[in-house]
Amino acid sequence: MSSFVVKGGNRLEGEIDVQGAKNDVLPILAATILNGGKNVIHNCPDLRDVNITIEVLKNLGCSVTKQGRILFVDSSDINGYTIPDTLMRQMRSSIIFLGAIISKFKKAVVSMPGGCEIGNRPIDLHLKALKQLGVKISESHGYINCEVDKLEGGNIHLDFPSVGATENIMLAACMAEGITTVTNAAREPEIVDLECFLNRMGAKISGSGSDVIKIEGVKRLYGVEHTIIPDRIAAATYLSCAAITGGQLILRHVNSGHMDAMTAVLKEMGCKIYDERNRIIISSPKGKLKNVKRIVTMPYPGFPTDIQSPFMSLSSISDGTSVFVENIFENRFQHVEELVRMGADIKVDGRIAVVQGVNKLSSARVVAKDLRGGAALIVAALSAEGVTTVENAKYIDRGYECIERYLSMCGVNIKREE
Ligand code: EPZ
């Protein structure tokens, strides 16, 4: 079980090329099975979740080869419509394949994804939407069995703007009969890029980025070339690393337009942020960060739940009290007890965490319990006095491409220990 060992106190200074977005590449890889052709995906991040998704594609009969950050996916010999328990348990977001497999084979058998570290992660919205497209769904022995004679478009209203459910509807409906309209759709940039990818394949989708998406079914789709968008959450995590150390950082290959809610909070904390076309430059205050009274997670374009924990690390040494409200997931404060071990003053009550800034954090042996909570512990360790060990590096590797290399290149004392 590998860990990160961080000696705190160094100012982060340097430049980082931001990785491709994990939450963009996963649905796009699922979409490649729709076109039964050759696809070339550029700027693919080297992450555990991407490797598991590649295993799912191979398990379905696709051929996948990698050259650096370029993935070649050939789905012409796809022959399977089942995702086994072993793969679903490794990564529950494999549920994103459901819509695409049903569209391709008119049937699908996937293991129940189950919950994960941050919540029980229901898929009722996905299944309700697929039923509205005519899919018959039964659940038995821990598997979801789906069948449909012909997918027929319709009007689907999402009770909650679920990212995954929106994506599954787009994938299932793009070759359905007729028109599908999704209202209360998720508006994340990754949804917009999925529309761009599908339309390049020959789909007819419009409206993504707004809460109403229209999908006009087409007969056939074709293999394409595409570049994954920058990872806005990884980018904001690195900005947090600069902010907590009073450092300076140039982030290249970002889309600052996807990061307004996060950079606004950093500015409120006293950081200077300059954004140019595809670069962001942060210059952090040498003294204490100002506290931000309330941080409330919301669907995009609101403050993203995925950056809540790294920003809580920042607030734990800011000069006042901050109230965090986590509206998206019911168990996304697992990093709190670990931050408290490092000297943070945080009280949790349900979905609310009250953070009283302290003067300094101190090093400790802490345990990552989920991807973004683990990232928050690394952010905290950068400013803590002494040597902090963050266990369970595997969680962090799910979403951050060789984080220790990027941070070391910017003057941070961080090593991976097997
Ligand atoms: C995506 O998860 C992201 N994952 C998450 O990133 C992100 O936090 C989340 O969207 C919100 O932005 C990927 O894209 C692979 P949701 P997803 O469906 O699609 C409830 C990370 O750290 N819900 O928008 O699973 C659900 O329980 C990960 O990179 C239902 O109730 O998120 C949650 O409370 C974590 N029923 C809320 O909606 C459903 O059928 C938001 O979930 C589906 C969701």
Coordinates of C-alpha atoms and ligand atoms in Angstrom, one line a residue:
M1 CA 0.0 0.0 0.0
S2 CA 1.9 3.1 -1.1
S3 CA 1.9 6.5 0.7
F4 CA 3.0 10.0 0.0
V5 CA 5.6 11.5 2.4
V6 CA 5.6 15.3 2.5
K7 CA 8.0 17.5 4.3
G8 CA 6.0 20.7 4.8
G9 CA 7.2 24.4 4.7
N10 CA 8.5 24.8 1.1
R11 CA 6.9 27.5 -1.0
L12 CA 5.5 26.0 -4.3
E13 CA 7.0 27.9 -7.3
G14 CA 6.9 26.7 -10.9
E15 CA 4.8 25.6 -13.8
I16 CA 2.5 22.7 -14.3
D17 CA 0.9 21.3 -17.5
V18 CA -2.6 20.3 -16.3
Q19 CA -3.7 16.8 -17.2
G20 CA -6.7 15.8 -19.3
A21 CA -10.0 15.6 -17.4
K22 CA -10.8 12.3 -15.7
N23 CA -14.5 13.1 -15.8
D24 CA -14.3 13.9 -19.5
V25 CA -12.3 10.9 -20.7
L26 CA -14.5 8.3 -19.0
P27 CA -17.8 9.0 -20.7
I28 CA -16.0 9.7 -24.0
L29 CA -14.3 6.2 -23.9
A30 CA -17.8 4.8 -23.2
A31 CA -19.0 6.6 -26.3
T32 CA -16.4 5.0 -28.6
I33 CA -18.4 1.7 -28.5
L34 CA -21.2 3.4 -30.3
N35 CA -19.4 3.9 -33.6
G36 CA -17.9 0.5 -34.2
G37 CA -14.9 2.3 -35.7
K38 CA -11.4 3.6 -35.0
N39 CA -11.1 6.4 -32.5
V40 CA -8.0 8.5 -31.5
I41 CA -8.2 10.2 -28.1
H42 CA -5.5 12.8 -27.4
N43 CA -4.5 14.3 -24.0
C44 CA -5.7 11.2 -22.1
P45 CA -4.5 11.3 -18.5
D46 CA -2.6 8.4 -17.0
L47 CA -4.9 7.5 -14.2
R48 CA -6.1 4.3 -12.4
D49 CA -9.7 5.1 -13.4
V50 CA -8.7 5.4 -17.1
N51 CA -6.9 2.1 -16.9
I52 CA -9.9 0.4 -15.4
T53 CA -12.1 1.9 -18.2
I54 CA -9.7 0.5 -20.8
E55 CA -10.2 -2.9 -19.2
V56 CA -13.9 -2.5 -19.5
L57 CA -13.5 -1.7 -23.2
K58 CA -11.3 -4.7 -23.8
N59 CA -13.7 -6.9 -21.8
L60 CA -16.4 -5.8 -24.3
G61 CA -14.2 -6.8 -27.3
C62 CA -12.6 -3.5 -28.2
S63 CA -8.9 -3.1 -29.0
V64 CA -7.2 -0.3 -27.1
T65 CA -3.6 0.7 -27.5
K66 CA -1.8 3.6 -25.8
Q67 CA 1.1 5.8 -27.1
G68 CA 1.9 8.3 -24.3
R69 CA -1.2 10.3 -23.8
I70 CA -2.8 9.1 -27.0
L71 CA -5.4 6.3 -26.9
F72 CA -6.3 4.3 -30.0
V73 CA -9.7 2.6 -29.5
D74 CA -11.1 0.3 -32.2
S75 CA -14.6 -0.8 -31.4
S76 CA -15.2 -2.6 -34.7
D77 CA -15.0 -6.0 -33.1
I78 CA -17.0 -5.2 -30.0
N79 CA -18.9 -8.4 -29.1
G80 CA -19.9 -8.1 -25.4
Y81 CA -22.7 -6.4 -23.5
T82 CA -21.8 -7.4 -20.0
I83 CA -19.7 -5.6 -17.4
P84 CA -18.7 -8.1 -14.7
D85 CA -18.8 -7.6 -11.0
T86 CA -15.0 -7.5 -10.7
L87 CA -14.7 -4.4 -13.0
M88 CA -17.8 -2.7 -11.6
R89 CA -16.4 -3.0 -8.1
Q90 CA -13.1 -1.5 -9.1
M91 CA -14.9 1.6 -10.5
R92 CA -18.6 2.3 -10.0
S93 CA -18.5 5.0 -12.6
S94 CA -18.4 2.2 -15.2
I95 CA -22.2 2.6 -15.0
I96 CA -21.6 5.2 -17.7
F97 CA -21.2 2.4 -20.2
L98 CA -24.9 1.3 -19.7
G99 CA -26.5 3.8 -22.1
A100 CA -23.9 3.1 -24.8
I101 CA -24.1 -0.7 -24.5
I102 CA -27.9 -0.7 -24.7
S103 CA -27.7 1.6 -27.7
K104 CA -25.3 -0.8 -29.4
F105 CA -26.8 -4.2 -28.5
K106 CA -30.3 -3.3 -27.4
K107 CA -29.4 -5.2 -24.2
A108 CA -27.0 -4.9 -21.3
V109 CA -26.1 -6.8 -18.2
V110 CA -24.1 -4.9 -15.6
S111 CA -23.3 -5.5 -12.0
M112 CA -25.0 -3.2 -9.5
P113 CA -22.4 -0.4 -9.0
G114 CA -23.0 -0.1 -5.3
G115 CA -21.8 2.8 -3.2
C116 CA -18.4 4.2 -2.8
E117 CA -16.4 6.1 -0.2
I118 CA -18.4 9.4 -0.6
G119 CA -21.9 8.1 -0.6
N120 CA -24.3 5.3 -1.7
R121 CA -24.3 6.7 -5.2
P122 CA -27.8 5.5 -6.3
I123 CA -28.5 5.1 -10.1
D124 CA -32.3 5.5 -9.9
L125 CA -32.2 8.6 -12.2
H126 CA -30.2 6.6 -14.8
L127 CA -32.7 3.7 -14.8
K128 CA -35.8 5.9 -14.7
A129 CA -34.5 7.7 -17.8
L130 CA -33.6 4.5 -19.7
K131 CA -37.1 3.2 -19.0
Q132 CA -38.6 6.4 -20.5
L133 CA -36.6 5.5 -23.7
G134 CA -38.4 2.1 -23.7
V135 CA -35.8 -0.1 -21.9
K136 CA -37.1 -3.0 -19.8
I137 CA -35.0 -3.3 -16.7
S138 CA -34.9 -6.1 -14.1
E139 CA -32.5 -6.6 -11.2
S140 CA -31.5 -10.0 -10.0
H141 CA -28.5 -11.6 -8.2
G142 CA -26.8 -8.3 -8.0
Y143 CA -27.0 -7.6 -11.7
I144 CA -29.1 -5.1 -13.7
N145 CA -30.6 -6.7 -16.9
C146 CA -31.7 -4.3 -19.6
E147 CA -33.4 -5.1 -22.9
V148 CA -35.2 -3.0 -25.5
D149 CA -36.7 -3.8 -29.0
K150 CA -36.2 -0.3 -30.2
L151 CA -35.0 2.8 -28.3
E152 CA -37.6 5.6 -28.7
G153 CA -36.9 9.2 -28.0
G154 CA -39.0 11.1 -25.5
N155 CA -39.1 13.9 -23.0
I156 CA -37.0 13.2 -19.9
H157 CA -37.0 15.4 -16.8
L158 CA -34.2 14.8 -14.3
D159 CA -35.3 15.2 -10.7
F160 CA -31.7 16.2 -10.0
P161 CA -29.1 17.4 -12.6
S162 CA -27.1 14.2 -12.4
V163 CA -23.9 14.3 -14.5
G164 CA -23.9 10.5 -15.0
A165 CA -27.6 10.3 -15.8
T166 CA -27.3 13.1 -18.3
E167 CA -24.4 11.4 -20.0
N168 CA -26.1 8.0 -20.0
I169 CA -29.2 9.5 -21.7
M170 CA -27.1 11.2 -24.3
L171 CA -25.3 7.9 -25.1
A172 CA -28.5 5.9 -25.2
A173 CA -30.6 8.4 -27.2
C174 CA -28.2 9.5 -29.9
M175 CA -29.2 6.5 -32.1
A176 CA -32.8 6.2 -30.8
E177 CA -35.9 6.7 -33.0
G178 CA -37.0 10.3 -32.9
I179 CA -36.1 13.2 -30.6
T180 CA -35.2 13.1 -26.9
T181 CA -35.3 16.3 -24.8
V182 CA -33.7 16.3 -21.4
T183 CA -34.8 19.0 -19.0
N184 CA -33.0 19.8 -15.7
A185 CA -29.8 18.4 -17.4
A186 CA -26.4 18.7 -15.8
R187 CA -24.4 21.6 -17.3
E188 CA -20.8 20.6 -16.5
P189 CA -18.1 21.3 -19.2
E190 CA -17.6 17.5 -19.5
I191 CA -21.2 17.3 -20.7
V192 CA -20.5 19.9 -23.4
D193 CA -17.4 18.0 -24.5
L194 CA -19.4 14.8 -24.7
E195 CA -21.8 16.5 -27.0
C196 CA -18.9 17.8 -29.1
F197 CA -17.5 14.3 -29.3
L198 CA -20.8 12.6 -30.2
N199 CA -21.6 15.3 -32.8
R200 CA -18.2 14.7 -34.4
M201 CA -19.2 11.1 -34.6
G202 CA -22.3 12.2 -36.5
A203 CA -24.8 12.6 -33.7
K204 CA -27.3 15.5 -33.6
I205 CA -27.2 16.9 -30.1
S206 CA -27.7 20.5 -29.0
G207 CA -28.1 22.5 -25.8
S208 CA -25.5 21.0 -23.6
G209 CA -24.1 23.5 -21.1
S210 CA -27.7 24.6 -20.5
D211 CA -30.3 22.7 -18.6
V212 CA -32.2 21.5 -21.7
I213 CA -30.5 19.1 -24.1
K214 CA -32.0 18.0 -27.4
I215 CA -30.9 14.7 -29.0
E216 CA -32.1 13.8 -32.5
G217 CA -31.6 10.1 -33.2
V218 CA -29.4 9.2 -36.2
K219 CA -28.9 5.9 -37.9
R220 CA -25.2 5.5 -37.7
L221 CA -22.0 7.0 -36.0
Y222 CA -18.4 7.0 -37.1
G223 CA -15.0 6.8 -35.5
V224 CA -13.3 10.1 -34.7
E225 CA -10.3 11.9 -33.3
H226 CA -10.7 14.1 -30.2
T227 CA -8.8 15.9 -27.5
I228 CA -9.8 15.6 -23.9
I229 CA -10.4 19.0 -22.1
P230 CA -8.2 20.1 -19.2
D231 CA -9.1 18.8 -15.8
R232 CA -10.6 21.8 -13.9
I233 CA -10.5 19.9 -10.6
A234 CA -6.9 18.9 -10.8
A235 CA -6.1 22.5 -11.9
A236 CA -7.8 23.9 -8.9
T237 CA -6.1 21.4 -6.6
Y238 CA -2.7 22.6 -7.8
L239 CA -3.8 26.2 -7.3
S240 CA -4.7 25.2 -3.7
C241 CA -1.2 23.8 -3.3
A242 CA 0.3 27.2 -4.3
A243 CA -2.2 29.1 -2.1
I244 CA -1.5 27.2 1.1
T245 CA 2.3 27.6 0.7
G246 CA 2.3 31.3 -0.2
G247 CA 3.7 30.3 -3.6
Q248 CA 3.5 31.3 -7.2
L249 CA 2.3 28.9 -9.9
I250 CA 1.7 29.0 -13.7
L251 CA -0.8 26.4 -14.9
R252 CA -0.7 25.7 -18.6
H253 CA -3.3 23.9 -20.7
V254 CA -6.2 25.0 -18.6
N255 CA -9.6 26.4 -19.6
S256 CA -10.0 29.2 -17.0
G257 CA -13.6 29.6 -18.2
H258 CA -14.4 26.3 -16.4
M259 CA -13.0 27.5 -13.1
D260 CA -14.7 30.7 -12.2
A261 CA -16.4 29.5 -9.0
M262 CA -13.1 28.1 -7.7
T263 CA -10.9 31.1 -8.7
A264 CA -13.4 33.5 -7.2
V265 CA -13.0 31.8 -3.8
L266 CA -9.2 31.9 -4.1
K267 CA -9.3 35.6 -4.9
E268 CA -11.6 36.1 -1.8
M269 CA -8.9 34.4 0.2
G270 CA -6.4 37.0 -0.9
C271 CA -4.7 35.3 -3.9
K272 CA -3.9 37.2 -7.1
I273 CA -5.2 35.2 -10.1
Y274 CA -4.4 36.2 -13.7
D275 CA -5.9 34.2 -16.4
E276 CA -4.9 34.3 -20.1
R277 CA -6.2 32.2 -22.9
N278 CA -5.1 28.8 -21.7
R279 CA -3.0 29.7 -18.7
I280 CA -3.7 30.7 -15.1
I281 CA -1.1 32.4 -12.9
I282 CA -1.6 32.5 -9.2
S283 CA 0.4 34.6 -6.7
S284 CA -0.5 33.8 -3.1
P285 CA -0.3 36.1 -0.1
K286 CA 2.8 35.6 2.0
G287 CA 0.8 36.0 5.2
K288 CA -2.4 34.2 6.3
L289 CA -5.2 33.5 3.8
K290 CA -8.4 35.5 4.4
N291 CA -11.3 33.3 5.5
V292 CA -14.3 32.8 3.3
K293 CA -17.5 32.8 5.4
R294 CA -19.5 30.2 3.4
I295 CA -18.6 27.7 0.8
V296 CA -21.6 25.8 -0.6
T297 CA -21.3 23.0 -3.2
M298 CA -23.7 23.1 -6.1
P299 CA -24.1 21.6 -9.5
Y300 CA -22.1 23.4 -12.2
P301 CA -21.6 26.4 -12.6
G302 CA -21.8 26.5 -8.8
F303 CA -18.9 25.6 -6.5
P304 CA -17.9 22.0 -7.4
T305 CA -18.2 19.3 -4.7
D306 CA -14.9 17.8 -6.0
I307 CA -12.9 20.7 -4.8
Q308 CA -14.6 21.1 -1.4
S309 CA -12.0 19.1 0.5
P310 CA -8.9 20.7 -0.9
F311 CA -10.4 24.1 -0.1
M312 CA -11.3 23.0 3.4
S313 CA -7.5 22.5 3.9
L314 CA -7.0 26.1 2.9
S315 CA -9.7 27.3 5.2
S316 CA -8.2 25.3 8.1
I317 CA -5.3 27.8 8.3
S318 CA -7.2 31.0 7.2
D319 CA -7.8 33.9 9.6
G320 CA -11.4 33.2 10.7
T321 CA -14.4 30.9 10.5
S322 CA -15.7 29.3 7.4
V323 CA -18.9 27.2 7.0
F324 CA -18.9 24.5 4.3
V325 CA -22.2 23.1 3.1
E326 CA -21.9 19.9 1.0
N327 CA -25.1 19.6 -1.0
I328 CA -24.1 16.9 -3.5
F329 CA -22.8 13.9 -1.6
E330 CA -23.9 12.6 1.8
N331 CA -20.5 11.4 3.0
R332 CA -17.9 13.8 1.7
F333 CA -16.3 14.9 5.0
Q334 CA -14.1 11.9 5.6
H335 CA -11.0 14.1 5.3
V336 CA -12.1 16.1 8.4
E337 CA -11.0 13.7 11.1
E338 CA -7.6 13.4 9.4
L339 CA -7.2 17.2 9.1
V340 CA -8.1 17.4 12.9
R341 CA -5.2 14.9 13.5
M342 CA -3.0 17.6 11.9
G343 CA -4.4 20.2 14.3
A344 CA -7.3 21.6 12.3
D345 CA -10.3 22.9 14.3
I346 CA -13.4 21.5 12.3
K347 CA -16.8 20.5 13.6
V348 CA -19.2 18.5 11.4
D349 CA -22.9 18.3 11.7
G350 CA -24.5 16.4 8.9
R351 CA -23.7 18.2 5.6
I352 CA -22.3 21.2 7.4
A353 CA -18.6 21.6 8.5
V354 CA -17.6 24.6 10.6
V355 CA -13.9 25.4 10.1
Q356 CA -12.1 27.7 12.7
G357 CA -8.8 28.7 11.2
V358 CA -5.8 27.8 13.3
N359 CA -2.3 29.3 13.1
K360 CA -0.5 26.2 11.9
L361 CA -1.1 22.6 11.0
S362 CA 1.3 20.0 12.3
S363 CA 2.5 16.8 10.6
A364 CA 0.9 13.5 11.3
R365 CA 0.3 10.0 9.8
V366 CA -3.0 10.4 8.0
V367 CA -5.2 8.1 5.9
A368 CA -6.8 9.0 2.5
K369 CA -10.3 7.6 2.4
D370 CA -11.4 8.8 -1.0
L371 CA -9.9 10.6 -4.0
R372 CA -10.5 14.2 -3.3
G373 CA -10.2 13.8 0.5
G374 CA -6.8 12.4 -0.1
A375 CA -5.8 15.3 -2.3
A376 CA -6.9 17.6 0.6
L377 CA -4.5 15.9 2.9
I378 CA -1.6 16.5 0.5
V379 CA -2.6 20.2 0.3
A380 CA -2.7 20.4 4.1
A381 CA 0.7 18.5 4.4
L382 CA 2.4 21.1 2.2
S383 CA 2.0 23.8 5.0
A384 CA 2.2 21.5 8.1
E385 CA 5.3 21.7 10.2
G386 CA 7.3 18.4 9.9
V387 CA 6.9 15.3 7.8
T388 CA 3.4 14.1 7.1
T389 CA 2.6 10.6 5.7
V390 CA -0.6 10.3 3.6
E391 CA -1.5 6.6 3.3
N392 CA -3.6 5.0 0.6
A393 CA -2.0 6.8 -2.4
K394 CA -4.1 4.5 -4.6
Y395 CA -7.1 6.7 -4.0
I396 CA -5.2 9.8 -5.1
D397 CA -3.8 8.0 -8.1
R398 CA -7.4 7.5 -9.4
G399 CA -7.7 11.1 -10.3
Y400 CA -4.3 12.8 -10.2
E401 CA -1.6 11.9 -12.7
C402 CA 1.8 11.5 -10.8
I403 CA 1.0 14.3 -8.4
E404 CA 4.3 13.8 -6.6
R405 CA 6.3 14.5 -9.8
Y406 CA 4.4 17.7 -10.7
L407 CA 4.7 19.0 -7.1
S408 CA 8.4 18.1 -6.7
M409 CA 9.2 20.0 -9.9
C410 CA 7.7 23.1 -8.2
G411 CA 10.0 22.9 -5.1
V412 CA 7.7 20.8 -2.9
N413 CA 9.4 18.0 -0.8
I414 CA 7.1 15.0 -1.6
K415 CA 8.0 11.4 -2.2
R416 CA 6.0 8.3 -2.9
E417 CA 6.8 5.4 -0.5
E418 CA 5.8 1.9 -1.6
Ligands
EPZ1 C1 -19.9 12.9 -11.5 O1 -20.3 11.8 -10.6 C2 -18.4 12.9 -11.3 N1 -17.8 11.6 -11.7 C3 -18.1 13.2 -9.8 O2 -16.6 13.3 -9.6 C4 -18.7 14.5 -9.4 O3 -18.5 14.8 -8.0 C5 -20.2 14.4 -9.7 O4 -20.4 14.1 -11.1 C6 -20.9 15.8 -9.4 O5 -20.3 16.8 -10.1 C7 -17.6 11.4 -13.0 O6 -17.9 12.2 -13.8 C8 -16.9 10.1 -13.3 P1 -24.1 12.8 -10.1 P2 -21.9 11.3 -10.8 O7 -24.9 11.8 -10.8 O8 -22.3 11.3 -12.2 C9 -27.3 11.7 -6.8 C10 -14.6 12.8 -8.6 O9 -14.1 13.0 -7.5 N2 -27.9 10.7 -7.7 O10 -24.2 14.2 -10.6 O11 -22.0 10.0 -10.1 C11 -26.0 11.3 -6.2 O12 -26.2 10.4 -5.1 C12 -16.0 12.3 -8.8 O13 -14.0 13.1 -9.7 C13 -29.1 10.1 -7.5 O14 -29.7 10.3 -6.4 O15 -22.6 12.4 -10.0 C14 -25.4 12.5 -5.8 O16 -25.9 12.9 -4.5 C15 -16.7 12.1 -7.5 N3 -29.5 9.2 -8.4 C16 -25.9 13.6 -6.8 O17 -27.0 12.9 -7.4 C17 -28.9 8.9 -9.5 O18 -29.4 8.1 -10.3 C18 -24.9 14.0 -7.9 O19 -24.5 12.8 -8.5 C19 -27.7 9.6 -9.8 C20 -27.2 10.5 -8.9

